[in-house]
């Protein structure tokens, strides 16, 4: 069964460092997402991406964040200068197309900022 | 603003007992509603979804949910809980005109042997 894969599964970084989280969405999916979940809290929408551009983003997704689909298969989330409060589990998700409903999630990348 | 409310943060049930997890959404447009389950350290897996049609939807693992427009609710049920159902359950909402899926705060289910 096709799945969304994310790397790394866990990354530890120092405050102020840049981090790139990588995702390989399901191959025939067209819409891509990043969500974050701070430990024990809700799953928060960060950004959605379609047709090589951001379609929607939340207030959390400020100038420190960026997304890219560099090569037609990978979908990356970059945090330019990490803060302590960026420590969370980051989930990538993909959606086949409009009105198909189900978001398919990866297993997440845990980011720890020290 | 659109929101999804799961009023129960924690629920504990005995194995074999019935279960109902509550979910309410705030936005009145045509809702697309989902229940996801998250086991510890795992991603989110879809249990079931409602788009239109029959308001009682069946999902995997013996779960079902009923959409009630008058109550803006989409409660998840299971007639007999198994120990392996212990997990966190998230209700999610989206609607036409957006691809943003909004998640509730989750309900952590504990199952007593």
PDB file of C-alpha atoms in Angstrom:
ATOM      1  CA  UNK A   1       0.000   0.000   0.000  1.00  0.00           C
ATOM      2  CA  UNK A   2       1.431   3.391  -0.926  1.00  0.00           C
ATOM      3  CA  UNK A   3       2.469   5.551   1.969  1.00  0.00           C
ATOM      4  CA  UNK A   4       3.871   8.927   2.878  1.00  0.00           C
ATOM      5  CA  UNK A   5       7.436   8.690   4.120  1.00  0.00           C
ATOM      6  CA  UNK A   6       9.235  11.234   6.253  1.00  0.00           C
ATOM      7  CA  UNK A   7      12.863  11.742   7.177  1.00  0.00           C
ATOM      8  CA  UNK A   8      14.429  12.096   9.619  1.00  0.00           C
ATOM      9  CA  UNK A   9      12.314  10.394  12.226  1.00  0.00           C
ATOM     10  CA  UNK A  10      14.015  12.432  14.927  1.00  0.00           C
ATOM     11  CA  UNK A  11      16.264  15.466  14.736  1.00  0.00           C
ATOM     12  CA  UNK A  12      17.950  17.314  17.549  1.00  0.00           C
ATOM     13  CA  UNK A  13      19.254  20.778  16.805  1.00  0.00           C
ATOM     14  CA  UNK A  14      20.541  23.852  18.552  1.00  0.00           C
ATOM     15  CA  UNK A  15      18.442  26.989  18.748  1.00  0.00           C
ATOM     16  CA  UNK A  16      19.095  29.241  15.774  1.00  0.00           C
ATOM     17  CA  UNK A  17      20.085  26.442  13.434  1.00  0.00           C
ATOM     18  CA  UNK A  18      18.330  25.690  10.158  1.00  0.00           C
ATOM     19  CA  UNK A  19      16.402  22.460   9.839  1.00  0.00           C
ATOM     20  CA  UNK A  20      14.996  20.743   6.771  1.00  0.00           C
ATOM     21  CA  UNK A  21      12.376  18.057   7.167  1.00  0.00           C
ATOM     22  CA  UNK A  22      11.743  15.860   4.172  1.00  0.00           C
ATOM     23  CA  UNK A  23       8.680  14.074   2.927  1.00  0.00           C
ATOM     24  CA  UNK A  24       7.906  11.846  -0.010  1.00  0.00           C
ATOM     25  CA  UNK A  25       4.159  12.034  -0.617  1.00  0.00           C
ATOM     26  CA  UNK A  26       2.184   9.329  -2.369  1.00  0.00           C
ATOM     27  CA  UNK A  27       3.140   9.487  -6.030  1.00  0.00           C
ATOM     28  CA  UNK A  28      -0.185  10.344  -7.670  1.00  0.00           C
ATOM     29  CA  UNK A  29      -1.245  12.827  -5.012  1.00  0.00           C
ATOM     30  CA  UNK A  30      -1.533  16.484  -5.869  1.00  0.00           C
ATOM     31  CA  UNK A  31      -1.944  18.301  -2.563  1.00  0.00           C
ATOM     32  CA  UNK A  32       0.631  18.342   0.175  1.00  0.00           C
ATOM     33  CA  UNK A  33       0.520  19.485   3.755  1.00  0.00           C
ATOM     34  CA  UNK A  34       2.581  20.054   6.829  1.00  0.00           C
ATOM     35  CA  UNK A  35       1.047  19.805  10.265  1.00  0.00           C
ATOM     36  CA  UNK A  36       2.683  20.072  13.629  1.00  0.00           C
ATOM     37  CA  UNK A  37       1.845  18.577  16.985  1.00  0.00           C
ATOM     38  CA  UNK A  38       3.473  19.922  20.097  1.00  0.00           C
ATOM     39  CA  UNK A  39       3.770  17.158  22.681  1.00  0.00           C
ATOM     40  CA  UNK A  40       0.363  16.288  24.072  1.00  0.00           C
ATOM     41  CA  UNK A  41      -1.419  18.984  22.127  1.00  0.00           C
ATOM     42  CA  UNK A  42      -3.581  19.281  19.067  1.00  0.00           C
ATOM     43  CA  UNK A  43      -2.573  18.679  15.481  1.00  0.00           C
ATOM     44  CA  UNK A  44      -2.089  22.148  13.983  1.00  0.00           C
ATOM     45  CA  UNK A  45      -2.238  23.049  10.319  1.00  0.00           C
ATOM     46  CA  UNK A  46       0.860  24.800   9.008  1.00  0.00           C
ATOM     47  CA  UNK A  47       0.606  24.918   5.234  1.00  0.00           C
ATOM     48  CA  UNK A  48      -0.919  23.363   2.155  1.00  0.00           C
ATOM     49  CA  UNK A  49       0.771  23.207  -1.221  1.00  0.00           C
ATOM     50  CA  UNK A  50      -0.628  22.628  -4.681  1.00  0.00           C
ATOM     51  CA  UNK A  51       0.661  23.141  -8.184  1.00  0.00           C
ATOM     52  CA  UNK A  52       4.045  24.226  -6.896  1.00  0.00           C
ATOM     53  CA  UNK A  53       2.797  26.975  -4.683  1.00  0.00           C
ATOM     54  CA  UNK A  54       1.365  27.522  -1.248  1.00  0.00           C
ATOM     55  CA  UNK A  55      -2.427  27.363  -1.345  1.00  0.00           C
ATOM     56  CA  UNK A  56      -3.074  28.143   2.306  1.00  0.00           C
ATOM     57  CA  UNK A  57      -1.017  28.778   5.408  1.00  0.00           C
ATOM     58  CA  UNK A  58      -1.688  29.368   9.059  1.00  0.00           C
ATOM     59  CA  UNK A  59      -0.508  32.179  11.282  1.00  0.00           C
ATOM     60  CA  UNK A  60       2.092  29.789  12.683  1.00  0.00           C
ATOM     61  CA  UNK A  61       3.728  29.588   9.256  1.00  0.00           C
ATOM     62  CA  UNK A  62       5.701  32.812   9.460  1.00  0.00           C
ATOM     63  CA  UNK A  63       8.787  33.963   7.576  1.00  0.00           C
ATOM     64  CA  UNK A  64      10.920  31.417   9.410  1.00  0.00           C
ATOM     65  CA  UNK A  65       9.159  28.615   7.558  1.00  0.00           C
ATOM     66  CA  UNK A  66       9.271  27.695   3.909  1.00  0.00           C
ATOM     67  CA  UNK A  67       8.223  24.751   1.790  1.00  0.00           C
ATOM     68  CA  UNK A  68       9.495  23.441  -1.457  1.00  0.00           C
ATOM     69  CA  UNK A  69       8.948  20.624  -3.889  1.00  0.00           C
ATOM     70  CA  UNK A  70      12.367  20.632  -5.469  1.00  0.00           C
ATOM     71  CA  UNK A  71      12.254  17.596  -7.704  1.00  0.00           C
ATOM     72  CA  UNK A  72       8.694  16.401  -8.231  1.00  0.00           C
ATOM     73  CA  UNK A  73       8.847  13.773  -5.522  1.00  0.00           C
ATOM     74  CA  UNK A  74      10.201  15.325  -2.321  1.00  0.00           C
ATOM     75  CA  UNK A  75       8.305  17.912  -0.324  1.00  0.00           C
ATOM     76  CA  UNK A  76      10.364  19.768   2.245  1.00  0.00           C
ATOM     77  CA  UNK A  77       9.725  22.001   5.210  1.00  0.00           C
ATOM     78  CA  UNK A  78      12.545  24.355   6.144  1.00  0.00           C
ATOM     79  CA  UNK A  79      12.770  26.204   9.418  1.00  0.00           C
ATOM     80  CA  UNK A  80      15.345  28.932   8.962  1.00  0.00           C
ATOM     81  CA  UNK A  81      16.329  29.712  12.535  1.00  0.00           C
ATOM     82  CA  UNK A  82      14.829  27.308  15.018  1.00  0.00           C
ATOM     83  CA  UNK A  83      13.395  28.385  18.346  1.00  0.00           C
ATOM     84  CA  UNK A  84      12.749  26.308  21.443  1.00  0.00           C
ATOM     85  CA  UNK A  85       9.021  26.481  20.753  1.00  0.00           C
ATOM     86  CA  UNK A  86       9.508  24.805  17.370  1.00  0.00           C
ATOM     87  CA  UNK A  87      10.080  21.536  19.212  1.00  0.00           C
ATOM     88  CA  UNK A  88       7.247  19.324  18.038  1.00  0.00           C
ATOM     89  CA  UNK A  89       6.289  16.407  15.860  1.00  0.00           C
ATOM     90  CA  UNK A  90       5.923  17.502  12.266  1.00  0.00           C
ATOM     91  CA  UNK A  91       3.605  15.502  10.058  1.00  0.00           C
ATOM     92  CA  UNK A  92       3.538  15.546   6.299  1.00  0.00           C
ATOM     93  CA  UNK A  93       0.300  14.589   4.577  1.00  0.00           C
ATOM     94  CA  UNK A  94      -0.890  14.256   1.024  1.00  0.00           C
ATOM     95  CA  UNK A  95      -4.237  14.253  -0.714  1.00  0.00           C
ATOM     96  CA  UNK A  96      -4.966  12.722  -4.087  1.00  0.00           C
ATOM     97  CA  UNK A  97      -7.238  15.431  -5.408  1.00  0.00           C
ATOM     98  CA  UNK A  98     -10.168  17.681  -4.801  1.00  0.00           C
ATOM     99  CA  UNK A  99     -13.073  16.060  -2.983  1.00  0.00           C
ATOM    100  CA  UNK A 100     -11.252  12.785  -2.443  1.00  0.00           C
ATOM    101  CA  UNK A 101     -11.245  13.409   1.240  1.00  0.00           C
ATOM    102  CA  UNK A 102      -8.657  11.363   2.965  1.00  0.00           C
ATOM    103  CA  UNK A 103      -5.410  12.942   4.057  1.00  0.00           C
ATOM    104  CA  UNK A 104      -2.668  10.340   4.193  1.00  0.00           C
ATOM    105  CA  UNK A 105      -0.149  11.054   6.925  1.00  0.00           C
ATOM    106  CA  UNK A 106       3.453  10.107   7.348  1.00  0.00           C
ATOM    107  CA  UNK A 107       4.724   8.851  10.674  1.00  0.00           C
ATOM    108  CA  UNK A 108       6.180  12.206  11.563  1.00  0.00           C
ATOM    109  CA  UNK A 109       9.513  13.823  12.233  1.00  0.00           C
ATOM    110  CA  UNK A 110      10.209  14.706  15.825  1.00  0.00           C
ATOM    111  CA  UNK A 111      12.161  17.943  16.126  1.00  0.00           C
ATOM    112  CA  UNK A 112      13.878  18.764  19.391  1.00  0.00           C
ATOM    113  CA  UNK A 113      15.387  22.242  19.697  1.00  0.00           C
ATOM    114  CA  UNK A 114      17.868  22.702  22.532  1.00  0.00           C
TER     115      UNK A 114
ATOM    116  CA  UNK B   1     -13.407  30.972  12.562  1.00  0.00           C
ATOM    117  CA  UNK B   2     -13.792  27.321  11.826  1.00  0.00           C
ATOM    118  CA  UNK B   3     -13.142  25.080  14.787  1.00  0.00           C
ATOM    119  CA  UNK B   4     -13.565  21.512  15.906  1.00  0.00           C
ATOM    120  CA  UNK B   5     -14.325  20.730  19.523  1.00  0.00           C
ATOM    121  CA  UNK B   6     -13.715  17.454  21.265  1.00  0.00           C
ATOM    122  CA  UNK B   7     -14.991  18.107  24.771  1.00  0.00           C
ATOM    123  CA  UNK B   8     -13.515  14.985  26.353  1.00  0.00           C
ATOM    124  CA  UNK B   9      -9.751  15.111  26.779  1.00  0.00           C
ATOM    125  CA  UNK B  10      -9.530  11.693  28.418  1.00  0.00           C
ATOM    126  CA  UNK B  11     -11.970   8.789  28.437  1.00  0.00           C
ATOM    127  CA  UNK B  12     -11.522   5.507  30.263  1.00  0.00           C
ATOM    128  CA  UNK B  13     -13.674   2.485  29.489  1.00  0.00           C
ATOM    129  CA  UNK B  14     -13.526  -1.171  30.361  1.00  0.00           C
ATOM    130  CA  UNK B  15     -12.782  -3.682  27.674  1.00  0.00           C
ATOM    131  CA  UNK B  16     -16.035  -4.859  26.121  1.00  0.00           C
ATOM    132  CA  UNK B  17     -17.902  -1.710  27.049  1.00  0.00           C
ATOM    133  CA  UNK B  18     -19.409   0.621  24.475  1.00  0.00           C
ATOM    134  CA  UNK B  19     -17.722   3.858  23.505  1.00  0.00           C
ATOM    135  CA  UNK B  20     -18.830   7.225  22.252  1.00  0.00           C
ATOM    136  CA  UNK B  21     -16.391  10.051  21.502  1.00  0.00           C
ATOM    137  CA  UNK B  22     -17.880  13.459  20.895  1.00  0.00           C
ATOM    138  CA  UNK B  23     -17.039  15.919  18.164  1.00  0.00           C
ATOM    139  CA  UNK B  24     -18.656  19.239  17.287  1.00  0.00           C
ATOM    140  CA  UNK B  25     -17.718  21.605  14.487  1.00  0.00           C
ATOM    141  CA  UNK B  26     -18.467  25.288  14.387  1.00  0.00           C
ATOM    142  CA  UNK B  27     -18.805  26.139  10.734  1.00  0.00           C
ATOM    143  CA  UNK B  28     -22.124  25.731   8.991  1.00  0.00           C
ATOM    144  CA  UNK B  29     -21.119  25.145   5.380  1.00  0.00           C
ATOM    145  CA  UNK B  30     -21.184  21.698   3.871  1.00  0.00           C
ATOM    146  CA  UNK B  31     -18.846  19.796   6.140  1.00  0.00           C
ATOM    147  CA  UNK B  32     -16.531  16.979   5.295  1.00  0.00           C
ATOM    148  CA  UNK B  33     -15.811  15.177   8.553  1.00  0.00           C
ATOM    149  CA  UNK B  34     -13.235  12.617   9.564  1.00  0.00           C
ATOM    150  CA  UNK B  35     -12.063  10.579  12.491  1.00  0.00           C
ATOM    151  CA  UNK B  36      -8.383   9.688  12.760  1.00  0.00           C
ATOM    152  CA  UNK B  37      -6.633   7.495  15.299  1.00  0.00           C
ATOM    153  CA  UNK B  38      -3.083   7.962  16.514  1.00  0.00           C
ATOM    154  CA  UNK B  39      -1.257   5.244  18.407  1.00  0.00           C
ATOM    155  CA  UNK B  40       1.754   6.332  20.506  1.00  0.00           C
ATOM    156  CA  UNK B  41       4.660   7.414  18.330  1.00  0.00           C
ATOM    157  CA  UNK B  42       2.694   6.846  15.143  1.00  0.00           C
ATOM    158  CA  UNK B  43       1.124   8.958  12.445  1.00  0.00           C
ATOM    159  CA  UNK B  44      -2.588   9.429  12.010  1.00  0.00           C
ATOM    160  CA  UNK B  45      -4.714   6.733  10.450  1.00  0.00           C
ATOM    161  CA  UNK B  46      -8.143   7.374   9.008  1.00  0.00           C
ATOM    162  CA  UNK B  47     -10.965   5.509  10.731  1.00  0.00           C
ATOM    163  CA  UNK B  48     -13.855   6.871   8.693  1.00  0.00           C
ATOM    164  CA  UNK B  49     -15.149   9.876   6.819  1.00  0.00           C
ATOM    165  CA  UNK B  50     -18.394  11.622   5.977  1.00  0.00           C
ATOM    166  CA  UNK B  51     -18.906  13.566   2.782  1.00  0.00           C
ATOM    167  CA  UNK B  52     -22.586  13.294   1.985  1.00  0.00           C
ATOM    168  CA  UNK B  53     -25.385  10.782   1.831  1.00  0.00           C
ATOM    169  CA  UNK B  54     -26.049   8.347   4.613  1.00  0.00           C
ATOM    170  CA  UNK B  55     -25.434  10.097   7.912  1.00  0.00           C
ATOM    171  CA  UNK B  56     -24.290   6.907   9.616  1.00  0.00           C
ATOM    172  CA  UNK B  57     -20.900   5.902   8.298  1.00  0.00           C
ATOM    173  CA  UNK B  58     -18.974   2.747   8.962  1.00  0.00           C
ATOM    174  CA  UNK B  59     -15.246   2.649   9.331  1.00  0.00           C
ATOM    175  CA  UNK B  60     -12.411   0.299  10.037  1.00  0.00           C
ATOM    176  CA  UNK B  61     -11.894  -1.631  13.260  1.00  0.00           C
ATOM    177  CA  UNK B  62     -15.630  -1.752  13.976  1.00  0.00           C
ATOM    178  CA  UNK B  63     -16.063   2.004  14.415  1.00  0.00           C
ATOM    179  CA  UNK B  64     -18.993   4.020  13.165  1.00  0.00           C
ATOM    180  CA  UNK B  65     -19.948   7.680  13.336  1.00  0.00           C
ATOM    181  CA  UNK B  66     -23.168   9.581  12.915  1.00  0.00           C
ATOM    182  CA  UNK B  67     -23.412  13.017  11.350  1.00  0.00           C
ATOM    183  CA  UNK B  68     -26.127  15.195  12.879  1.00  0.00           C
ATOM    184  CA  UNK B  69     -26.393  18.513  11.078  1.00  0.00           C
ATOM    185  CA  UNK B  70     -28.854  19.957  13.591  1.00  0.00           C
ATOM    186  CA  UNK B  71     -26.338  19.436  16.369  1.00  0.00           C
ATOM    187  CA  UNK B  72     -23.201  20.130  14.286  1.00  0.00           C
ATOM    188  CA  UNK B  73     -21.893  16.845  15.602  1.00  0.00           C
ATOM    189  CA  UNK B  74     -20.056  13.830  14.303  1.00  0.00           C
ATOM    190  CA  UNK B  75     -19.709  11.421  17.210  1.00  0.00           C
ATOM    191  CA  UNK B  76     -17.661   8.263  16.989  1.00  0.00           C
ATOM    192  CA  UNK B  77     -18.994   5.030  18.418  1.00  0.00           C
ATOM    193  CA  UNK B  78     -17.976   1.467  18.952  1.00  0.00           C
ATOM    194  CA  UNK B  79     -20.256  -1.135  20.540  1.00  0.00           C
ATOM    195  CA  UNK B  80     -17.501  -3.143  22.240  1.00  0.00           C
ATOM    196  CA  UNK B  81     -14.052  -1.730  22.884  1.00  0.00           C
ATOM    197  CA  UNK B  82     -10.912  -3.843  22.648  1.00  0.00           C
ATOM    198  CA  UNK B  83      -7.695  -3.197  24.578  1.00  0.00           C
ATOM    199  CA  UNK B  84      -5.974  -2.417  21.272  1.00  0.00           C
ATOM    200  CA  UNK B  85      -8.290   0.569  20.777  1.00  0.00           C
ATOM    201  CA  UNK B  86      -6.349   2.523  23.398  1.00  0.00           C
ATOM    202  CA  UNK B  87      -5.014   5.510  21.456  1.00  0.00           C
ATOM    203  CA  UNK B  88      -5.701   9.154  20.751  1.00  0.00           C
ATOM    204  CA  UNK B  89      -8.626   9.990  18.519  1.00  0.00           C
ATOM    205  CA  UNK B  90      -8.900  13.127  16.453  1.00  0.00           C
ATOM    206  CA  UNK B  91     -11.926  14.542  14.742  1.00  0.00           C
ATOM    207  CA  UNK B  92     -11.210  16.664  11.660  1.00  0.00           C
ATOM    208  CA  UNK B  93     -13.203  18.988   9.439  1.00  0.00           C
ATOM    209  CA  UNK B  94     -12.898  20.565   6.065  1.00  0.00           C
ATOM    210  CA  UNK B  95     -15.326  22.085   3.613  1.00  0.00           C
ATOM    211  CA  UNK B  96     -15.586  22.989  -0.029  1.00  0.00           C
ATOM    212  CA  UNK B  97     -13.536  25.957  -1.126  1.00  0.00           C
ATOM    213  CA  UNK B  98     -10.606  25.098   1.123  1.00  0.00           C
ATOM    214  CA  UNK B  99      -8.148  22.275   1.438  1.00  0.00           C
ATOM    215  CA  UNK B 100      -7.341  23.158   5.024  1.00  0.00           C
ATOM    216  CA  UNK B 101      -8.256  20.349   7.398  1.00  0.00           C
ATOM    217  CA  UNK B 102      -8.870  21.436  10.972  1.00  0.00           C
ATOM    218  CA  UNK B 103      -8.301  18.993  13.788  1.00  0.00           C
ATOM    219  CA  UNK B 104      -9.833  18.861  17.220  1.00  0.00           C
ATOM    220  CA  UNK B 105      -7.711  18.694  20.343  1.00  0.00           C
ATOM    221  CA  UNK B 106      -8.045  14.943  20.537  1.00  0.00           C
ATOM    222  CA  UNK B 107      -9.489  12.461  23.017  1.00  0.00           C
ATOM    223  CA  UNK B 108      -7.143  10.029  24.691  1.00  0.00           C
ATOM    224  CA  UNK B 109      -8.808   6.665  25.217  1.00  0.00           C
ATOM    225  CA  UNK B 110      -7.690   4.316  27.945  1.00  0.00           C
ATOM    226  CA  UNK B 111      -9.057   0.775  28.042  1.00  0.00           C
ATOM    227  CA  UNK B 112      -9.157  -1.158  31.288  1.00  0.00           C
ATOM    228  CA  UNK B 113      -8.707  -4.917  31.163  1.00  0.00           C
TER     229      UNK B 113
END
